[in-house]
CSV table of C-alpha atoms in Angstrom, one decimal:
chain,number,residue,atom,x,y,z
A,1,GLY,CA,105.5,112.1,78.6
A,2,ARG,CA,103.7,113.5,75.5
A,3,ILE,CA,100.6,115.6,75.3
A,4,TYR,CA,98.3,114.2,72.5
A,5,GLY,CA,95.4,116.6,72.8
A,6,THR,CA,91.9,116.9,74.3
A,7,THR,CA,89.1,114.3,74.5
A,8,PRO,CA,87.3,112.9,72.7
A,9,ILE,CA,90.4,111.8,70.7
A,10,THR,CA,91.6,108.8,68.8
A,11,ILE,CA,95.4,108.2,68.7
A,12,ASP,CA,96.5,106.1,65.8
A,13,ASP,CA,100.2,106.4,65.7
A,14,LEU,CA,101.2,104.3,68.7
A,15,LEU,CA,103.4,101.2,68.4
A,16,ILE,CA,102.2,97.9,69.8
A,17,GLY,CA,102.9,97.6,73.5
A,18,GLU,CA,101.9,98.8,77.0
A,19,TYR,CA,101.3,102.5,77.7
A,20,GLU,CA,100.2,104.6,80.7
A,21,VAL,CA,97.7,107.3,79.8
A,22,THR,CA,97.0,110.3,82.1
A,23,ILE,CA,93.7,112.1,81.7
A,24,ARG,CA,93.5,115.6,83.3
A,25,LYS,CA,90.9,118.3,83.7
A,26,ASP,CA,90.8,121.6,85.6
A,27,GLY,CA,89.1,121.1,89.0
A,28,CYS,CA,89.6,117.4,88.9
A,29,ALA,CA,92.2,114.9,90.0
A,30,PRO,CA,94.3,113.3,87.2
A,31,VAL,CA,93.5,109.7,86.5
A,32,LYS,CA,96.1,107.2,85.1
A,33,ARG,CA,95.2,104.1,83.2
A,34,GLN,CA,97.2,101.3,81.7
A,35,VAL,CA,96.3,100.4,78.1
A,36,THR,CA,97.6,97.7,75.8
A,37,ILE,CA,97.9,98.5,72.1
A,38,SER,CA,97.5,95.5,69.8
A,39,ASP,CA,97.7,95.2,66.0
A,40,GLY,CA,94.4,95.9,64.3
A,41,LEU,CA,92.5,96.4,67.6
A,42,LEU,CA,90.9,99.5,69.0
A,43,SER,CA,91.6,100.1,72.8
A,44,THR,CA,89.1,102.5,74.5
A,45,ILE,CA,89.6,104.3,77.8
A,46,GLU,CA,86.5,105.6,79.7
A,47,VAL,CA,87.0,107.4,83.1
A,48,ASP,CA,85.0,109.5,85.5
A,49,LEU,CA,87.4,112.2,86.8
A,50,PRO,CA,86.9,112.8,90.6
A,51,LYS,CA,86.1,116.4,91.3
A,52,GLY,CA,87.5,118.8,93.9
A,53,THR,CA,91.1,117.7,94.2
A,54,THR,CA,92.7,120.5,92.3
A,55,PRO,CA,93.0,123.6,94.4
A,56,GLN,CA,90.8,126.6,93.6
A,57,TRP,CA,92.7,129.1,95.6
A,58,GLN,CA,91.0,131.7,97.7
A,59,ALA,CA,91.9,135.2,96.8
A,60,GLY,CA,94.8,136.8,98.6
A,61,ILE,CA,96.7,133.7,99.5
A,62,SER,CA,100.5,134.2,99.3
A,63,PRO,CA,102.6,132.2,96.8
A,64,LYS,CA,104.5,130.6,99.8
A,65,THR,CA,101.3,129.5,101.4
A,66,LYS,CA,100.1,128.0,98.1
A,67,GLN,CA,103.4,126.1,97.8
A,68,ILE,CA,103.1,124.7,101.3
A,69,LEU,CA,99.5,123.6,100.9
A,70,GLN,CA,100.0,122.3,97.4
A,71,ARG,CA,102.4,119.7,99.0
A,72,LEU,CA,99.7,118.7,101.4
A,73,VAL,CA,97.3,118.2,98.4
A,74,ASP,CA,99.9,116.3,96.4
A,75,ASN,CA,100.5,113.9,99.3
A,76,MET,CA,96.9,112.7,99.3
A,77,VAL,CA,96.7,109.1,98.0
A,78,LYS,CA,93.7,107.2,96.8
A,79,VAL,CA,92.7,104.1,98.7
A,80,GLU,CA,90.6,101.7,96.7
A,81,GLY,CA,87.6,100.4,98.6
A,82,GLY,CA,87.0,96.8,99.7
A,83,THR,CA,85.8,94.6,102.5
A,84,PHE,CA,87.8,93.9,105.7
A,85,LEU,CA,87.4,92.5,109.2
A,86,MET,CA,87.6,95.5,111.6
A,87,GLY,CA,88.7,95.1,115.2
A,88,ALA,CA,91.3,93.1,117.1
A,89,GLN,CA,91.6,89.7,115.5
A,90,SER,CA,94.4,88.4,117.8
A,91,THR,CA,96.2,89.6,120.9
A,92,ASP,CA,99.9,89.9,121.8
A,93,SER,CA,100.3,89.6,125.5
A,94,SER,CA,104.0,90.4,125.2
A,95,ALA,CA,103.3,93.9,124.0
A,96,PRO,CA,104.2,96.7,126.5
A,97,ASN,CA,101.4,97.7,128.8
A,98,TYR,CA,99.2,95.0,127.3
A,99,ASP,CA,95.6,95.1,128.7
A,100,ALA,CA,93.4,92.4,127.4
A,101,GLU,CA,90.3,93.8,129.0
A,102,ALA,CA,90.8,97.2,127.5
A,103,GLU,CA,91.5,95.7,124.0
A,104,ASP,CA,88.3,93.7,124.2
A,105,GLU,CA,86.2,96.8,125.1
A,106,ASP,CA,87.8,99.0,122.4
A,107,SER,CA,88.1,96.8,119.4
A,108,SER,CA,85.7,93.9,119.7
A,109,PRO,CA,83.7,92.2,118.4
A,110,VAL,CA,85.4,91.7,115.0
A,111,HIS,CA,83.0,92.6,112.3
A,112,GLN,CA,83.0,92.9,108.5
A,113,VAL,CA,83.0,96.4,107.0
A,114,ILE,CA,82.6,97.5,103.4
A,115,ILE,CA,84.7,100.6,102.5
A,116,SER,CA,84.2,102.8,99.4
A,117,ASP,CA,87.1,104.5,97.6
A,118,PHE,CA,88.6,107.4,99.5
A,119,SER,CA,91.8,109.5,99.7
A,120,ILE,CA,94.0,110.0,102.7
A,121,GLY,CA,97.1,111.9,103.5
A,122,LYS,CA,100.3,110.0,103.0
A,123,TYR,CA,101.9,111.8,106.0
A,124,GLU,CA,100.7,113.6,109.1
A,125,VAL,CA,99.9,117.3,108.8
A,126,THR,CA,103.2,119.1,109.4
A,127,GLN,CA,103.8,122.1,111.6
A,128,GLU,CA,104.4,124.4,108.6
A,129,GLU,CA,101.1,123.2,107.0
A,130,TRP,CA,99.3,123.9,110.2
A,131,GLU,CA,100.8,127.3,110.6
A,132,ALA,CA,100.1,128.2,107.0
A,133,VAL,CA,96.4,127.6,107.7
A,134,MET,CA,96.0,128.6,111.4
A,135,GLY,CA,98.7,131.2,111.8
A,136,ASN,CA,100.1,129.5,115.0
A,137,ASN,CA,102.1,126.4,116.0
A,138,PRO,CA,101.1,124.8,119.3
A,139,SER,CA,103.5,121.9,119.0
A,140,GLU,CA,106.0,121.2,121.8
A,141,PHE,CA,108.6,119.5,119.6
A,142,LYS,CA,109.2,122.2,117.1
A,143,GLY,CA,110.2,121.6,113.5
A,144,ALA,CA,108.6,122.8,110.2
A,145,LYS,CA,108.5,119.2,108.8
A,146,ASN,CA,107.6,117.6,112.1
A,147,PRO,CA,104.0,116.5,112.6
A,148,VAL,CA,101.8,119.0,114.4
A,149,GLU,CA,100.8,118.0,117.9
A,150,ARG,CA,99.1,119.3,121.0
A,151,VAL,CA,96.0,120.0,119.0
A,152,SER,CA,92.4,119.0,120.0
A,153,TRP,CA,89.6,117.6,117.9
A,154,ASN,CA,88.0,121.0,117.9
A,155,ASP,CA,91.3,122.5,116.7
A,156,VAL,CA,91.4,120.0,113.8
A,157,GLN,CA,87.9,120.8,112.8
A,158,GLU,CA,88.7,124.5,112.6
A,159,PHE,CA,91.9,123.7,110.6
A,160,ILE,CA,89.8,121.6,108.1
A,161,LYS,CA,87.2,124.4,107.8
A,162,ARG,CA,89.8,127.0,107.0
A,163,LEU,CA,91.8,124.6,104.7
A,164,ASN,CA,88.6,123.8,102.7
A,165,LYS,CA,88.0,127.5,102.3
A,166,MET,CA,91.5,128.3,101.2
A,167,THR,CA,91.8,125.4,98.7
A,168,GLY,CA,88.2,124.9,97.5
A,169,ILE,CA,88.7,121.2,98.3
A,170,GLN,CA,86.5,119.3,100.8
A,171,PHE,CA,88.9,117.7,103.2
A,172,ARG,CA,87.6,115.8,106.3
A,173,LEU,CA,88.9,113.4,108.9
A,174,PRO,CA,88.8,109.7,108.0
A,175,THR,CA,86.3,107.6,109.7
A,176,GLU,CA,87.6,105.0,112.2
A,177,ALA,CA,86.9,102.2,109.7
A,178,GLU,CA,88.7,104.1,106.9
A,179,TRP,CA,91.8,104.8,109.1
A,180,GLU,CA,92.0,101.1,110.2
A,181,TYR,CA,91.5,99.9,106.6
A,182,ALA,CA,94.3,102.2,105.3
A,183,ALA,CA,96.6,101.3,108.2
A,184,ARG,CA,96.1,97.6,107.4
A,185,GLY,CA,97.1,98.1,103.8
A,186,GLY,CA,93.7,98.5,102.2
A,187,ASN,CA,92.8,95.9,99.6
A,188,LYS,CA,96.5,95.1,99.4
A,189,SER,CA,96.6,94.0,103.0
A,190,GLN,CA,99.2,91.4,104.0
A,191,GLY,CA,97.1,90.3,106.9
A,192,TYR,CA,99.5,91.6,109.6
A,193,VAL,CA,98.5,91.5,113.2
A,194,TYR,CA,99.5,95.2,113.5
A,195,SER,CA,99.7,98.0,111.1
A,196,GLY,CA,102.9,97.3,109.1
A,197,GLY,CA,103.9,94.0,110.6
A,198,ASN,CA,103.4,91.2,113.0
A,199,ILE,CA,105.5,92.5,115.9
A,200,PHE,CA,104.5,95.3,118.2
A,201,ASP,CA,107.6,97.4,117.7
A,202,VAL,CA,106.4,98.5,114.2
A,203,ALA,CA,104.6,101.3,116.2
A,204,TRP,CA,106.0,104.1,118.3
A,205,ALA,CA,105.4,103.4,122.0
A,206,GLU,CA,106.8,104.5,125.3
A,207,THR,CA,109.2,101.6,125.3
A,208,ASN,CA,110.9,102.4,121.9
A,209,SER,CA,110.8,106.2,121.7
A,210,THR,CA,112.8,108.8,123.5
A,211,HIS,CA,111.7,112.3,124.3
A,212,MET,CA,114.4,114.9,124.1
């Protein structure tokens, strides 16, 4: 909660204890580090700030559009890399519309994948975010904060292309392995059968959702 100055800097007036230090630089994402201050010892923090996660706004973008897209940027979360087993590791024949043959084709064999650090959106792209970039809203179930739907892969590629130009940030779709790794909890995975739990109903499906 206090600004101490710019690096390189030595701070010598801290009390013994645990502190969280945030390092910021224009054009880069802020990085937070925990540091322990002990009596008579020097604690050093060295970081490489990731570039390209602070918007460099294209000229002519309205304040309202910036506000909407800044929320999209702020909702990106870092996923620390690691190793995981990708694919279906078990089956649940009680799940609605269970198809063992289809599951075997789509998600087997199980194989080990190494993932590097990456960032991913905490939430789906909302309709107001899509409209701020594309100027239209193709969704059937309208609502500014609702996820955008009824868009194709090509539509999404055009959205990303325009978003990158507007913000100066290089967004992309996650790979299949990155998506599954994040859905499983990354390197903090609890080993659930499904994303979020061991029962099928943690996901939306025809049997537990209602179209209005």
